Amino acid sequence: MKPLDASQIRGNWATLLLPVNADDSIDEGLLEAEIDYYIAAKVNGIYSNGSAGEFYTQTPAEYERVNTILAQKCEKAGMPFQIGASHMSPQLSLERMRFARGLCPSAMQIILPDWFPPTMPEILAFLRKIAEEAGDIPLVVYNPPHAKKRLDPADWRTIAEAVPQVQGVKVPGGDDAWYAQMRPLFDRLSVFVPGHLLASGIAKGAHGAYSNVACLSPRGAQAWYEQCLGYLPKAIAFEQRLLAFWRGQIEPLITIHHRSNMAADKTAAVAGGWLPGMTPRMRWPYVGTPVDECGPIAQAARAMLPEFF
């Protein structure tokens, strides 16, 4: 696959959720069906080993198998794909990078070392070494809300200047002041914000989402992104209904029931019903949403967001 630069990393990218069997093994058949669905839905791209891919649980053999399946299917279909080389250990991130570069992804995603908050000199040393190993494959830095080191716009400017191979960022977004500070970087970096804030983010200069909303409905999320490009006011109006659903049905899984972000993403996928056989099961030791709680969320989604289905 041809490497993508910042000007080409755009749109609605779907996350490769990890289907888990009752014995905690990976359901490879369902994984393949998931990739096939994304390709048929014509999302802008697919990425693996984000949080919802439960990258932190995978053995080296599992990591290689999951990403080989993704690469082979995407290459055959001409679908852009990114591979996450993320791990809490920088040494294991480097090992994953060395393997994944051979699969020729469109870009590689990476998190910062996460045992202790790194200083900026340590961050730059890490990213430079990762970039060296990546060769000509561009990097996307994933900086989630729960990261030990939360990067601000000034940090992103430092990284962009010091490590040109960083072409994109996956961030929680921010208020108007945050966007104003990030705006000088919009021509240099592809800036992706949360999926449920896609329309308002695009209105302020963001470029797309590694989308939690695509977990609920890949086709719906893709149509919404295209609406953002074609008629933004209508897309922003839809976002208000989407936010009402998300804040009422999905966010309480995290804020009230204390489940993980990954569990919330899988719950959305089960509620969406687009991948028969998918369950909200998480890999040990994390706990997913009970199956009987997904039904009311599915009903609410169809009542509040009928065009998604």
CSV table of C-alpha atoms in Angstrom, one decimal:
chain,number,residue,atom,x,y,z
A,1,MET,CA,0.0,0.0,0.0
A,2,LYS,CA,1.2,3.5,-0.9
A,3,PRO,CA,2.2,5.5,2.2
A,4,LEU,CA,-0.1,8.4,2.9
A,5,ASP,CA,1.0,11.9,4.0
A,6,ALA,CA,-0.9,14.4,6.1
A,7,SER,CA,-2.9,15.7,3.2
A,8,GLN,CA,-4.1,12.2,2.3
A,9,ILE,CA,-5.0,11.0,5.8
A,10,ARG,CA,-8.6,12.1,5.9
A,11,GLY,CA,-12.1,11.0,6.7
A,12,ASN,CA,-13.9,8.2,8.5
A,13,TRP,CA,-11.5,5.4,9.5
A,14,ALA,CA,-13.0,2.3,11.1
A,15,THR,CA,-11.3,0.5,14.0
A,16,LEU,CA,-10.6,-3.2,13.8
A,17,LEU,CA,-12.5,-4.5,16.9
A,18,LEU,CA,-11.1,-7.7,18.4
A,19,PRO,CA,-13.6,-10.5,18.3
A,20,VAL,CA,-13.0,-12.8,21.4
A,21,ASN,CA,-14.2,-16.4,21.9
A,22,ALA,CA,-15.4,-17.7,25.2
A,23,ASP,CA,-12.0,-19.2,25.8
A,24,ASP,CA,-10.3,-15.8,25.4
A,25,SER,CA,-8.9,-16.7,22.0
A,26,ILE,CA,-9.3,-14.5,18.9
A,27,ASP,CA,-12.1,-15.4,16.5
A,28,GLU,CA,-10.2,-15.1,13.2
A,29,GLY,CA,-13.2,-15.9,11.1
A,30,LEU,CA,-15.2,-13.1,12.6
A,31,LEU,CA,-12.2,-10.8,12.3
A,32,GLU,CA,-12.1,-11.5,8.5
A,33,ALA,CA,-15.8,-10.9,8.2
A,34,GLU,CA,-15.4,-7.6,10.0
A,35,ILE,CA,-12.7,-6.4,7.5
A,36,ASP,CA,-14.9,-7.6,4.6
A,37,TYR,CA,-17.8,-5.5,6.0
A,38,TYR,CA,-15.6,-2.4,6.3
A,39,ILE,CA,-14.4,-2.8,2.8
A,40,ALA,CA,-17.9,-3.2,1.4
A,41,ALA,CA,-19.0,-0.1,3.4
A,42,LYS,CA,-16.3,1.9,1.6
A,43,VAL,CA,-15.0,3.6,4.7
A,44,ASN,CA,-12.0,5.9,4.1
A,45,GLY,CA,-9.7,3.4,5.8
A,46,ILE,CA,-9.3,0.7,8.4
A,47,TYR,CA,-6.9,0.8,11.3
A,48,SER,CA,-5.8,-2.0,13.7
A,49,ASN,CA,-4.5,-2.2,17.2
A,50,GLY,CA,-6.1,0.9,18.7
A,51,SER,CA,-7.8,0.6,22.1
A,52,ALA,CA,-10.8,-1.2,20.7
A,53,GLY,CA,-8.4,-3.7,19.1
A,54,GLU,CA,-7.2,-4.5,22.6
A,55,PHE,CA,-3.5,-4.2,21.4
A,56,TYR,CA,-2.2,-4.5,25.0
A,57,THR,CA,-3.5,-8.1,25.3
A,58,GLN,CA,-1.9,-9.6,22.2
A,59,THR,CA,1.0,-12.0,22.1
A,60,PRO,CA,3.6,-11.5,19.4
A,61,ALA,CA,2.1,-14.3,17.4
A,62,GLU,CA,-1.4,-12.9,17.7
A,63,TYR,CA,-0.2,-9.4,16.7
A,64,GLU,CA,1.4,-10.8,13.6
A,65,ARG,CA,-1.6,-12.9,12.7
A,66,VAL,CA,-4.2,-10.1,13.1
A,67,ASN,CA,-2.2,-7.6,11.1
A,68,THR,CA,-1.2,-10.0,8.4
A,69,ILE,CA,-4.9,-10.8,7.8
A,70,LEU,CA,-5.7,-7.0,7.7
A,71,ALA,CA,-2.9,-6.3,5.3
A,72,GLN,CA,-3.7,-9.1,2.9
A,73,LYS,CA,-7.4,-8.2,2.7
A,74,CYS,CA,-6.8,-4.4,2.3
A,75,GLU,CA,-4.1,-4.9,-0.3
A,76,LYS,CA,-6.3,-7.1,-2.4
A,77,ALA,CA,-9.2,-4.6,-2.1
A,78,GLY,CA,-7.1,-1.4,-2.5
A,79,MET,CA,-8.3,-0.2,0.9
A,80,PRO,CA,-6.0,2.1,2.9
A,81,PHE,CA,-5.0,0.7,6.2
A,82,GLN,CA,-3.0,1.7,9.3
A,83,ILE,CA,-1.4,-0.6,11.7
A,84,GLY,CA,-1.0,0.2,15.4
A,85,ALA,CA,2.5,-0.6,16.8
A,86,SER,CA,1.4,0.7,20.1
A,87,HIS,CA,2.5,-0.9,23.4
A,88,MET,CA,3.0,0.4,26.9
A,89,SER,CA,6.7,-0.8,26.6
A,90,PRO,CA,8.7,1.3,24.1
A,91,GLN,CA,10.9,-1.8,23.4
A,92,LEU,CA,7.8,-3.8,22.4
A,93,SER,CA,6.5,-1.0,20.3
A,94,LEU,CA,9.8,-1.0,18.4
A,95,GLU,CA,9.5,-4.8,17.9
A,96,ARG,CA,5.9,-4.4,16.6
A,97,MET,CA,7.1,-1.6,14.3
A,98,ARG,CA,9.9,-3.8,12.8
A,99,PHE,CA,7.3,-6.5,12.0
A,100,ALA,CA,4.5,-4.3,10.7
A,101,ARG,CA,6.6,-2.2,8.4
A,102,GLY,CA,7.0,-5.3,6.2
A,103,LEU,CA,3.2,-5.3,5.7
A,104,CYS,CA,3.5,-1.9,4.0
A,105,PRO,CA,0.6,-0.1,5.7
A,106,SER,CA,-0.5,3.4,4.7
A,107,ALA,CA,0.7,4.7,8.1
A,108,MET,CA,1.6,3.4,11.5
A,109,GLN,CA,-0.1,4.4,14.8
A,110,ILE,CA,1.9,4.7,18.0
A,111,ILE,CA,1.4,5.7,21.6
A,112,LEU,CA,4.0,7.3,23.9
A,113,PRO,CA,5.7,5.1,26.5
A,114,ASP,CA,3.1,4.8,29.3
A,115,TRP,CA,4.6,3.5,32.5
A,116,PHE,CA,5.8,6.9,33.6
A,117,PRO,CA,5.0,10.3,32.0
A,118,PRO,CA,7.9,11.0,29.5
A,119,THR,CA,9.6,14.4,29.3
A,120,MET,CA,9.7,16.1,25.9
A,121,PRO,CA,13.4,15.1,25.3
A,122,GLU,CA,12.3,11.5,26.0
A,123,ILE,CA,9.3,11.8,23.7
A,124,LEU,CA,11.5,13.0,20.9
A,125,ALA,CA,14.1,10.3,21.5
A,126,PHE,CA,11.3,7.7,21.3
A,127,LEU,CA,9.7,9.1,18.2
A,128,ARG,CA,13.0,9.5,16.4
A,129,LYS,CA,13.9,5.9,17.0
A,130,ILE,CA,10.4,4.7,15.9
A,131,ALA,CA,10.6,6.9,12.8
A,132,GLU,CA,14.0,5.4,11.9
A,133,GLU,CA,12.6,1.9,12.1
A,134,ALA,CA,9.5,2.8,10.2
A,135,GLY,CA,11.5,3.8,7.1
A,136,ASP,CA,9.2,5.6,4.7
A,137,ILE,CA,6.0,4.8,6.5
A,138,PRO,CA,4.4,7.9,8.1
A,139,LEU,CA,3.5,7.9,11.8
A,140,VAL,CA,0.3,8.9,13.6
A,141,VAL,CA,0.6,9.6,17.3
A,142,TYR,CA,-2.4,8.4,19.4
A,143,ASN,CA,-2.7,10.5,22.6
A,144,PRO,CA,-5.8,9.3,24.4
A,145,PRO,CA,-7.5,11.1,27.3
A,146,HIS,CA,-6.1,8.6,29.8
A,147,ALA,CA,-2.5,8.8,28.6
A,148,LYS,CA,0.1,9.5,31.3
A,149,LYS,CA,1.4,12.4,29.2
A,150,ARG,CA,-1.3,14.6,27.6
A,151,LEU,CA,0.2,16.6,24.8
A,152,ASP,CA,-1.0,20.2,24.3
A,153,PRO,CA,-0.7,22.3,21.1
A,154,ALA,CA,2.8,23.6,22.0
A,155,ASP,CA,3.9,20.0,22.4
A,156,TRP,CA,2.5,19.1,19.0
A,157,ARG,CA,4.4,22.0,17.4
A,158,THR,CA,7.6,20.8,19.0
A,159,ILE,CA,7.0,17.2,17.7
A,160,ALA,CA,6.1,18.3,14.2
A,161,GLU,CA,9.3,20.4,13.9
A,162,ALA,CA,11.5,17.7,15.4
A,163,VAL,CA,10.1,14.5,13.8
A,164,PRO,CA,8.8,15.3,10.3
A,165,GLN,CA,7.7,11.7,9.8
A,166,VAL,CA,4.9,12.3,12.3
A,167,GLN,CA,2.1,13.1,9.8
A,168,GLY,CA,-1.0,12.7,12.0
A,169,VAL,CA,-2.4,12.9,15.5
A,170,LYS,CA,-5.4,11.1,17.1
A,171,VAL,CA,-6.5,13.4,20.0
A,172,PRO,CA,-9.6,14.1,22.2
A,173,GLY,CA,-10.0,17.6,20.6
A,174,GLY,CA,-10.8,20.6,22.7
A,175,ASP,CA,-12.5,23.9,22.9
A,176,ASP,CA,-12.3,26.9,20.6
A,177,ALA,CA,-9.0,28.0,22.2
A,178,TRP,CA,-7.5,24.6,21.6
A,179,TYR,CA,-8.5,24.7,17.9
A,180,ALA,CA,-7.1,28.2,17.6
A,181,GLN,CA,-3.7,27.0,18.9
A,182,MET,CA,-3.7,24.0,16.7
A,183,ARG,CA,-4.7,25.8,13.5
A,184,PRO,CA,-1.2,26.6,12.4
A,185,LEU,CA,-0.5,22.9,12.4
A,186,PHE,CA,-3.5,21.9,10.2
A,187,ASP,CA,-1.4,22.1,7.0
A,188,ARG,CA,1.4,20.1,8.6
A,189,LEU,CA,-0.5,17.4,10.5
A,190,SER,CA,-3.7,15.4,9.9
A,191,VAL,CA,-5.7,16.0,13.0
A,192,PHE,CA,-8.3,13.4,13.9
A,193,VAL,CA,-10.9,14.0,16.7
A,194,PRO,CA,-13.5,11.7,18.4
A,195,GLY,CA,-16.1,10.3,16.0
A,196,HIS,CA,-19.1,11.8,17.8
A,197,LEU,CA,-17.6,15.2,17.4
A,198,LEU,CA,-16.7,14.8,13.7
A,199,ALA,CA,-18.9,17.5,12.1
A,200,SER,CA,-18.1,20.3,14.6
A,201,GLY,CA,-14.4,19.2,14.5
A,202,ILE,CA,-14.4,19.5,10.7
A,203,ALA,CA,-16.1,22.9,10.9
A,204,LYS,CA,-13.1,24.0,13.0
A,205,GLY,CA,-10.4,22.5,10.8
A,206,ALA,CA,-10.0,18.9,11.9
A,207,HIS,CA,-9.6,16.3,9.1
A,208,GLY,CA,-11.5,13.2,10.3
A,209,ALA,CA,-12.0,10.6,13.0
A,210,TYR,CA,-10.6,7.2,14.0
A,211,SER,CA,-14.3,6.7,14.6
A,212,ASN,CA,-16.1,5.3,17.7
A,213,VAL,CA,-19.2,6.1,15.8
A,214,ALA,CA,-18.2,3.7,13.0
A,215,CYS,CA,-18.4,1.0,15.7
A,216,LEU,CA,-22.1,1.7,15.9
A,217,SER,CA,-22.6,1.8,12.1
A,218,PRO,CA,-19.8,1.9,9.6
A,219,ARG,CA,-22.0,2.8,6.7
A,220,GLY,CA,-23.8,5.4,8.7
A,221,ALA,CA,-20.6,7.0,9.9
A,222,GLN,CA,-19.3,7.1,6.3
A,223,ALA,CA,-22.4,8.7,5.0
A,224,TRP,CA,-22.2,11.3,7.8
A,225,TYR,CA,-18.6,12.1,6.9
A,226,GLU,CA,-19.6,12.6,3.3
A,227,GLN,CA,-22.4,14.8,4.4
A,228,CYS,CA,-19.8,16.9,6.3
A,229,LEU,CA,-18.1,17.5,3.0
A,230,GLY,CA,-21.2,18.1,1.1
A,231,TYR,CA,-23.6,20.0,3.4
A,232,LEU,CA,-21.9,20.8,6.7
A,233,PRO,CA,-24.9,22.6,8.4
A,234,LYS,CA,-27.0,19.5,8.1
A,235,ALA,CA,-24.2,17.3,9.4
A,236,ILE,CA,-23.8,19.6,12.4
A,237,ALA,CA,-27.5,19.4,13.1
A,238,PHE,CA,-27.3,15.5,13.0
A,239,GLU,CA,-24.4,15.7,15.5
A,240,GLN,CA,-26.7,17.2,18.1
A,241,ARG,CA,-28.9,14.1,18.0
A,242,LEU,CA,-25.9,11.8,17.9
A,243,LEU,CA,-24.5,13.5,21.0
A,244,ALA,CA,-27.8,13.1,22.8
A,245,PHE,CA,-27.7,9.4,22.1
A,246,TRP,CA,-23.9,9.1,22.9
A,247,ARG,CA,-24.2,10.9,26.2
A,248,GLY,CA,-27.3,9.1,27.2
A,249,GLN,CA,-26.5,5.6,26.2
A,250,ILE,CA,-22.7,5.1,25.6
A,251,GLU,CA,-20.9,7.4,27.9
A,252,PRO,CA,-22.7,6.1,31.1
A,253,LEU,CA,-21.0,2.8,30.4
A,254,ILE,CA,-17.8,4.5,31.3
A,255,THR,CA,-18.8,7.2,33.7
A,256,ILE,CA,-21.4,5.3,35.7
A,257,HIS,CA,-20.7,1.6,35.2
A,258,HIS,CA,-16.9,2.1,35.2
A,259,ARG,CA,-16.2,0.0,32.1
A,260,SER,CA,-13.4,0.7,29.7
A,261,ASN,CA,-13.5,2.8,26.5
A,262,MET,CA,-12.9,-0.5,24.7
A,263,ALA,CA,-16.0,-2.1,26.3
A,264,ALA,CA,-18.0,1.0,25.2
A,265,ASP,CA,-16.9,0.6,21.6
A,266,LYS,CA,-17.8,-3.1,21.5
A,267,THR,CA,-21.1,-2.4,23.1
A,268,ALA,CA,-21.8,0.1,20.3
A,269,ALA,CA,-20.9,-2.5,17.7
A,270,VAL,CA,-23.2,-5.1,19.2
A,271,ALA,CA,-26.0,-2.5,19.4
A,272,GLY,CA,-25.4,-1.6,15.8
A,273,GLY,CA,-26.0,-5.2,14.8
A,274,TRP,CA,-23.9,-5.0,11.6
A,275,LEU,CA,-21.6,-7.9,12.4
A,276,PRO,CA,-23.5,-11.1,13.3
A,277,GLY,CA,-21.7,-13.1,15.9
A,278,MET,CA,-20.0,-10.1,17.5
A,279,THR,CA,-20.3,-10.0,21.3
A,280,PRO,CA,-19.3,-7.4,23.9
A,281,ARG,CA,-16.9,-9.9,25.4
A,282,MET,CA,-13.5,-8.4,26.4
A,283,ARG,CA,-10.2,-10.2,26.9
A,284,TRP,CA,-9.2,-10.9,30.4
A,285,PRO,CA,-9.0,-9.1,32.8
A,286,TYR,CA,-11.3,-6.4,31.5
A,287,VAL,CA,-15.1,-6.8,31.7
A,288,GLY,CA,-17.5,-6.2,28.9
A,289,THR,CA,-21.1,-5.0,28.9
A,290,PRO,CA,-23.7,-7.8,29.7
A,291,VAL,CA,-25.4,-8.9,26.5
A,292,ASP,CA,-28.9,-8.1,27.9
A,293,GLU,CA,-27.9,-4.5,28.4
A,294,CYS,CA,-27.1,-4.1,24.7
A,295,GLY,CA,-30.7,-4.5,23.6
A,296,PRO,CA,-32.0,-1.3,25.0
A,297,ILE,CA,-29.1,0.6,23.6
A,298,ALA,CA,-29.8,-0.8,20.2
A,299,GLN,CA,-33.5,0.3,20.5
A,300,ALA,CA,-32.4,3.8,21.5
A,301,ALA,CA,-30.0,4.0,18.6
A,302,ARG,CA,-32.7,3.1,16.0
A,303,ALA,CA,-35.2,5.5,17.6
A,304,MET,CA,-32.8,8.5,17.8
A,305,LEU,CA,-30.6,7.9,14.7
A,306,PRO,CA,-32.9,6.1,12.2
A,307,GLU,CA,-30.8,7.1,9.2
A,308,PHE,CA,-27.8,5.2,10.6
A,309,PHE,CA,-29.7,2.0,10.0
